[in-house]
Coordinates of C-alpha atoms and ligand atoms in Angstrom, one line a residue:
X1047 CA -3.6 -64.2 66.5
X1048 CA -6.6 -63.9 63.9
X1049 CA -6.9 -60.7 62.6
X1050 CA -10.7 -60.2 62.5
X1051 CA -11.5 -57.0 60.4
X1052 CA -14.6 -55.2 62.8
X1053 CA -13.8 -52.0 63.4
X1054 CA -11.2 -49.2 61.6
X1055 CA -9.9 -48.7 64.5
X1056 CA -8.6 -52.5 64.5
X1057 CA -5.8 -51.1 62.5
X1058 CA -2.7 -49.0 63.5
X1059 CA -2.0 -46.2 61.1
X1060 CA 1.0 -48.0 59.4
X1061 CA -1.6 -51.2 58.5
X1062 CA -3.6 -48.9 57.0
X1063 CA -1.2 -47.6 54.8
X1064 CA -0.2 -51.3 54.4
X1065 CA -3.9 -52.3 53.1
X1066 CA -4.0 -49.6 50.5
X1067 CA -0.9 -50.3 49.5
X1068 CA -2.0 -54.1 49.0
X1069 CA -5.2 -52.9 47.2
X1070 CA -3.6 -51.0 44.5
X1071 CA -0.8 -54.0 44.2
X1072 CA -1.6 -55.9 40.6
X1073 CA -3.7 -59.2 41.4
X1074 CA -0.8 -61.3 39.6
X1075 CA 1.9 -60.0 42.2
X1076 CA -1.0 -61.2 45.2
X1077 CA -0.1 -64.2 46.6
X1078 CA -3.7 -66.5 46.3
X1079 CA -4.1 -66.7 50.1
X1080 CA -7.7 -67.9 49.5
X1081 CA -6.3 -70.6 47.1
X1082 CA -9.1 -73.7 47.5
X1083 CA -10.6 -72.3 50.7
X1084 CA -14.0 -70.6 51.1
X1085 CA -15.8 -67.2 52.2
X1086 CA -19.0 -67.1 54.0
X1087 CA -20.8 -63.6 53.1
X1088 CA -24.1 -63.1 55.0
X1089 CA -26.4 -60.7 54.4
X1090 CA -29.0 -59.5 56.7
X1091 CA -29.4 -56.4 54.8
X1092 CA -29.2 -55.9 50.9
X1093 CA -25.9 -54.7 49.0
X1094 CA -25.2 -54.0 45.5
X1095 CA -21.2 -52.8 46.4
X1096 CA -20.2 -54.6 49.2
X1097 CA -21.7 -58.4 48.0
X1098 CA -20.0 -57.9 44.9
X1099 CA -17.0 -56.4 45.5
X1100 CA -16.3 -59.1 48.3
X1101 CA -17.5 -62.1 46.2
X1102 CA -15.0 -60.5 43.5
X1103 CA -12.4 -60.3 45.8
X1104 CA -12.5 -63.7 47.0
X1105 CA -12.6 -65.1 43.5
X1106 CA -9.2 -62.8 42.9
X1107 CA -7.1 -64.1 45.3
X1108 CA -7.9 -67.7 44.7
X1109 CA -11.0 -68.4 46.9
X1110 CA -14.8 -69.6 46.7
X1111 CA -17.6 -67.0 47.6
X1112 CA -20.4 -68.6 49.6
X1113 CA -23.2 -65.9 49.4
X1114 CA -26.4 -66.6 52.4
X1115 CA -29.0 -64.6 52.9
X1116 CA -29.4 -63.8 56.8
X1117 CA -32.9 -65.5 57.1
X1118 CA -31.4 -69.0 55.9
X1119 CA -28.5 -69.1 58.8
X1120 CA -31.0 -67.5 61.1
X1121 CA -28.6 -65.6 63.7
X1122 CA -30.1 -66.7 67.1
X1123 CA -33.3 -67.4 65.5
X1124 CA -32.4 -70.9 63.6
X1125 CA -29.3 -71.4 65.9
X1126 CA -27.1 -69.5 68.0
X1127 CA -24.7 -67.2 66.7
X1128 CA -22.1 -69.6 68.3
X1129 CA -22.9 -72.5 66.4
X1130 CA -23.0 -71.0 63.0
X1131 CA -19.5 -69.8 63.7
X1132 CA -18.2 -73.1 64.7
X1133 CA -19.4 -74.9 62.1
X1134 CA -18.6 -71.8 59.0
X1135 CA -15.0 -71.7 60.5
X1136 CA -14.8 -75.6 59.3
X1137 CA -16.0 -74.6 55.5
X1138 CA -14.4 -70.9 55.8
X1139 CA -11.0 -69.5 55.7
X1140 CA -13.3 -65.9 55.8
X1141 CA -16.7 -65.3 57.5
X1142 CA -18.3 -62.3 56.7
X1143 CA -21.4 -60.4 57.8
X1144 CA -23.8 -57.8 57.5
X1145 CA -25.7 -57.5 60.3
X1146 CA -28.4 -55.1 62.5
X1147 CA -26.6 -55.1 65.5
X1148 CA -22.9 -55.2 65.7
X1149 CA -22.4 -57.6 68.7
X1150 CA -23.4 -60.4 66.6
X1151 CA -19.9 -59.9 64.3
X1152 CA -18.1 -59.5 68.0
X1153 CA -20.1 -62.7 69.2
X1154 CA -18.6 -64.0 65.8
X1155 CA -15.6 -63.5 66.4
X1156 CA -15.3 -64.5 70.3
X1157 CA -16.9 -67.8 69.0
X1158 CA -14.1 -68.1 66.7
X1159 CA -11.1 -67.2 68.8
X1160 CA -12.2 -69.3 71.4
X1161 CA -12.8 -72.9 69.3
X1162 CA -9.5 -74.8 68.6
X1163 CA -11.1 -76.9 66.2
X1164 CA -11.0 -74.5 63.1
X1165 CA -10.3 -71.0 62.4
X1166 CA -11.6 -68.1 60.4
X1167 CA -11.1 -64.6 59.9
X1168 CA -14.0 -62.2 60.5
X1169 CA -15.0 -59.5 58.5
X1170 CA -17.4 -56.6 59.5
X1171 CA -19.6 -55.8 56.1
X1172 CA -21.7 -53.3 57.9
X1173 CA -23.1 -53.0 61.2
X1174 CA -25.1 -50.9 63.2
X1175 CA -21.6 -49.1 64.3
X1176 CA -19.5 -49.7 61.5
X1177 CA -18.5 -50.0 58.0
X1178 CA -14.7 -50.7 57.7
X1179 CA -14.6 -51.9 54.1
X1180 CA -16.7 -49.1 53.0
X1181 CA -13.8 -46.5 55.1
X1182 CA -10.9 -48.5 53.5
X1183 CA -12.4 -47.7 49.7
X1184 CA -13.0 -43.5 50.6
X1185 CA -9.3 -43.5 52.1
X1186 CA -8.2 -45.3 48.5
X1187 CA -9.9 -43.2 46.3
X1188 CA -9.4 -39.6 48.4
X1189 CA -5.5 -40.4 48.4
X1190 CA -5.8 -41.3 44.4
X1191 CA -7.3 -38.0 44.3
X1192 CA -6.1 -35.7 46.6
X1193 CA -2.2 -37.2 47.3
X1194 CA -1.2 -37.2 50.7
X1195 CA -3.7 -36.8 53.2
X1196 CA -1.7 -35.6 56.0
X1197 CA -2.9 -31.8 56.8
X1198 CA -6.0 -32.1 54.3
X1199 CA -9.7 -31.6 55.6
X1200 CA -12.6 -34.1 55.5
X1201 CA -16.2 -32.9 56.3
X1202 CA -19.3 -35.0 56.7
X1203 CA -22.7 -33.4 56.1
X1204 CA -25.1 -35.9 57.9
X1205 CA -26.1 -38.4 60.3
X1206 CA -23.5 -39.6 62.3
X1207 CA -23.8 -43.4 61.6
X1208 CA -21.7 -46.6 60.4
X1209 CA -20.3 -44.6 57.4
X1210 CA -19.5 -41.9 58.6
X1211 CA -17.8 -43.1 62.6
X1212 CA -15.7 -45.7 60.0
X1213 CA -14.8 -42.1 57.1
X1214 CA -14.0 -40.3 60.3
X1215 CA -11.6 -43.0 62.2
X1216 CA -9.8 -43.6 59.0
X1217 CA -9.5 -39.9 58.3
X1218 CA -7.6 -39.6 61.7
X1219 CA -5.7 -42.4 61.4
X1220 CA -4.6 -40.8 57.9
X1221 CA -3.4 -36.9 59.8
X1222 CA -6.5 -35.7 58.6
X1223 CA -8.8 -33.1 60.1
X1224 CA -12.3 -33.7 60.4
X1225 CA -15.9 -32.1 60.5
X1226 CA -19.3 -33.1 60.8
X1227 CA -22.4 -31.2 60.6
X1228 CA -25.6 -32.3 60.9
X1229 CA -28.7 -32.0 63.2
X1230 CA -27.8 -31.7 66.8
X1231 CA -29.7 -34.6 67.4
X1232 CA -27.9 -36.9 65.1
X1233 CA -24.5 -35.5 65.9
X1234 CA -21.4 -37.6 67.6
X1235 CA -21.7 -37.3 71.9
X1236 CA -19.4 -35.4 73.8
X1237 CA -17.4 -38.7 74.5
X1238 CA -17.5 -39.9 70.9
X1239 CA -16.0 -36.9 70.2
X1240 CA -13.4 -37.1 73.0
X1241 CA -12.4 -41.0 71.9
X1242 CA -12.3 -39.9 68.2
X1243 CA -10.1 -37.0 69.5
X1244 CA -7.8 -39.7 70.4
X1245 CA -7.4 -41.3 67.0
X1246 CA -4.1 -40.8 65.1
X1247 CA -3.1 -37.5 65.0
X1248 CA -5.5 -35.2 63.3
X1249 CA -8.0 -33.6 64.6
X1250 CA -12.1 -33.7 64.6
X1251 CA -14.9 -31.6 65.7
X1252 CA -18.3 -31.1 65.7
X1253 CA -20.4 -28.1 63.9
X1254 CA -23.7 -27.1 63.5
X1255 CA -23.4 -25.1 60.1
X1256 CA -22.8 -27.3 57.1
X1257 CA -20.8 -24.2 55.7
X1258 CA -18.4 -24.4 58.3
X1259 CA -17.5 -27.8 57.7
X1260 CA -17.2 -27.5 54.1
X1261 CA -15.3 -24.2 54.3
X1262 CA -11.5 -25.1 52.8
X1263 CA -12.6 -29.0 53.0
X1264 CA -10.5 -31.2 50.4
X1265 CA -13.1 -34.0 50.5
X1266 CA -17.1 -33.2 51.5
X1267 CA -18.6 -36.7 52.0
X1268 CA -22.2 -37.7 52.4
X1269 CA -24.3 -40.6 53.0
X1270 CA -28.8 -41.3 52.7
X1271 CA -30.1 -39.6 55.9
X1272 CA -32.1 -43.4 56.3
X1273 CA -30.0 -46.1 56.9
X1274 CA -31.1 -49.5 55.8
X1275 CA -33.4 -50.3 59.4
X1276 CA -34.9 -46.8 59.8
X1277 CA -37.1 -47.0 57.1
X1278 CA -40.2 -46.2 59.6
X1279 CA -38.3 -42.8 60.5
X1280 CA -38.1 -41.5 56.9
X1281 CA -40.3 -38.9 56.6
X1282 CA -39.3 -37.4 60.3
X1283 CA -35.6 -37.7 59.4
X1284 CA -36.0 -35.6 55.7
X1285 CA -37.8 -33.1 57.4
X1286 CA -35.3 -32.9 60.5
X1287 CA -31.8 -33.0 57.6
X1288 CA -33.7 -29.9 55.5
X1289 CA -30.8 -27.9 55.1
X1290 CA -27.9 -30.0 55.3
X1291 CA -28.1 -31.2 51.6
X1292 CA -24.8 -31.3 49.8
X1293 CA -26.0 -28.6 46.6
X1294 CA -23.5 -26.8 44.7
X1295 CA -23.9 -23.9 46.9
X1296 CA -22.2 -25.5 49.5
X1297 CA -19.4 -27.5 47.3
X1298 CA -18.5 -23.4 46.0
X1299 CA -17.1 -23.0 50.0
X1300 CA -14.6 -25.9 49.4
X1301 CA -11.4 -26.1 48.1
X1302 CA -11.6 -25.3 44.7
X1303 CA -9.9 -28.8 44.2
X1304 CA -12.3 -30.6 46.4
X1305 CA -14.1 -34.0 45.6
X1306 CA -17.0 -35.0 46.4
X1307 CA -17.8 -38.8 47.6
X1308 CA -20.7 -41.0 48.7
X1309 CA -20.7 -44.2 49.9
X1310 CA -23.9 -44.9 47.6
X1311 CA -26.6 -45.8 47.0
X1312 CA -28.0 -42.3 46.9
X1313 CA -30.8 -40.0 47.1
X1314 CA -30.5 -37.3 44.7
X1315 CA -32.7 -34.2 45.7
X1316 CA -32.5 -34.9 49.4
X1317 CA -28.7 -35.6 51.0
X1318 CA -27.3 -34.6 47.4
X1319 CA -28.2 -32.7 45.0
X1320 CA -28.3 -34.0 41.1
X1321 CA -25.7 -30.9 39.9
X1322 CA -22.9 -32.1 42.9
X1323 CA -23.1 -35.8 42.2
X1324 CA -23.5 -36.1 38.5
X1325 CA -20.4 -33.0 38.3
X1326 CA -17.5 -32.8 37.6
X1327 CA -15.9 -33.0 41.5
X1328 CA -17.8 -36.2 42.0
X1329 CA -15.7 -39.5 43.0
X1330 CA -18.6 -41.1 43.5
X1331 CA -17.9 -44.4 41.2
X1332 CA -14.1 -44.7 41.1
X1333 CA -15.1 -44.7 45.0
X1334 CA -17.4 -47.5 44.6
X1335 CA -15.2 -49.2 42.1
X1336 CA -13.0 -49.1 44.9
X1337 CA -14.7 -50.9 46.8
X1338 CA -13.4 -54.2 45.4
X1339 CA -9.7 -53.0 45.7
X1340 CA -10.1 -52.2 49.0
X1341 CA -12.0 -55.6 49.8
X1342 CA -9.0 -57.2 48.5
X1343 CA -6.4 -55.6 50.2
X1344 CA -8.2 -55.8 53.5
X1345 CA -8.5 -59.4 53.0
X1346 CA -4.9 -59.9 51.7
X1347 CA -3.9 -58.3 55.0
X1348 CA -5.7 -60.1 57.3
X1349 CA -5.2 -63.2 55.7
X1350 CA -1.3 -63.1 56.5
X1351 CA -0.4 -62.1 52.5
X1352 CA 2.0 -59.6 51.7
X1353 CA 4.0 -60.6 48.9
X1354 CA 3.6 -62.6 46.0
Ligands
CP2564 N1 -21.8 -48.6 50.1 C1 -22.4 -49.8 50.3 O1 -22.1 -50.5 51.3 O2 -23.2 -50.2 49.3 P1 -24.1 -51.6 49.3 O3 -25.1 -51.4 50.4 O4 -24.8 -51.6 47.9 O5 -23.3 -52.7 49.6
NVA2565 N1 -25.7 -45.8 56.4 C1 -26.2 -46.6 55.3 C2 -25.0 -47.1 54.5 C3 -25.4 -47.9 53.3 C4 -24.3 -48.5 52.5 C5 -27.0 -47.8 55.9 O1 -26.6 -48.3 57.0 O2 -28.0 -48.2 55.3

């Protein structure tokens, strides 16, 4: 069965372990499962990280990036979403996108899984709902920094979006225990809560004060309180997150060995301050360097590769 990459929680926790192991394998012990075959990377929504680190990827074990900018495939507006997978699954051993709304990756990969004419793996590169590749990287670099994760504590100061439902499935599936704060109006549902509750083993919760999640946290994460699409909202949103920045204030009531990350690009002065991500416990750009060892060992995995 293709193993489309949408969600986190796509994986069990032993694949996850099996990716990072895969992205911090040497590139000359890879096998070249992309070896004269072709990715599709669409983006309906700019990247700096994610095209590059994929394109990079692909290149790495052996394959041909195809970068296309949404508006020229036209999702549903040129053609149905159908089609375009069809006929990419013909060029493409990988067809990735970025998209506004999520269904059109699972409309993707229905199209795929049902055509015998050609196959294709497909990859999420940020939705609406997710951002797997982005989760995949922040696991990576917290266990590079931190060691086991088992037992440790994660918080997340901030809207409760694609980064952060990705950071916090992840984080379960890794044993870890979870927080997020943020306005109550941006803040996981009950159910959310009750089906990340079921993830893994750790265990997750919501709270209103930022200092409670942070207090004893091993890894305080953050992400821009306006996502790429909400652009119109920006001024409502900074007013509405006044209080939940990440300062140095608040990094003082983590672990003293605590990291922060981001998933970038960032906003310095509003979700972070200057003094927490320019400092000394910032990750912030072996995390993002990550990025591109994590693309690789997610699409090692999926493409079947294990070994050399
Ligand atoms: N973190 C992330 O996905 O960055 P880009 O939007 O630059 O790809
Ligand atoms: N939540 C952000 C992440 C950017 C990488 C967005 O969707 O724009």
């Amino acid at each position: 069965m293709t193993r489309h990459v949408l969600e986190v929680v796509d994986f069990t926790a032993a694949e996850v372990d099996e990716v990072l192991q895969l992205a911090e394998r040497p590139i000359d012990e890879l096998a070249r499962p992309l070896a004269g075959a072709g990715a599709a990377l669409i983006f309906e929504k700019p990247s700096n990280r994610t095209r590059h680190s994929m394109e990079m990827a692909v290149a790495q074990l052996g394959g041909h990036p195809v970068y296309t900018r949404g508006e020229e495939v036209g999702f549903d507006t040129r053609e149905p979403v159908e089609d375009i997978a069809k006929i990419m699954a013909g060029y493409h051993a990988v067809i990735a996108a970025r998209v506004f709304d999520h269904t059109t990756l699972t409309r993707l990969a229905d199209s795929v899984d049902g055509f015998d004419s050609a196959d294709a793996v497909v990859v999420n590169m940020l939705s609406d709902r997710a951002h797997p590749l982005q989760a995949f990287a922040d696991a990576l670099t917290m266990r590079q920094r931190l060691g086991e994760l088992r037992g440790k504590r994660v918080a997340y100061i901030g809207d409760y979006n694609n980064v952060s439902r990705s950071l916090a499935e992840i984080s379960l599936l890794s044993g870890m225990s979870v927080r997020v704060s943020c306005p109550p109006s941006f803040a996981p549902s009950a159910a959310e809560l009750e089906r990340l509750a079921t993830i893994g083993d750790g265990d997750v919760a919501f709270v209103d004060r930022p200092t409670d999640a942070v207090d004893g946290a091993h890894a305080v994460h953050t992400d821009t309180w306006v996502s790429m699409g909400q652009e119109a909202e920006k001024e409502v949103r900074r007013r509405m997150f006044d209080g939940f920045a990440v300062d140095a204030a608040l990094m003082s009531q983590a672990d003293p060995g605590a990291v922060f990350m981001h998933c970038l690009p960032a906003y310095r002065g509003f979700e972070v301050a200057a003094e927490v991500i320019d400092g000394p416990q910032s990750a912030v750009f072996q995390q993002g360097h990550n990025r591109l060892h994590a693309a690789r060992g997610v699409l090692a995995f999926a493409l079947g590769s294990s070994g050399a």
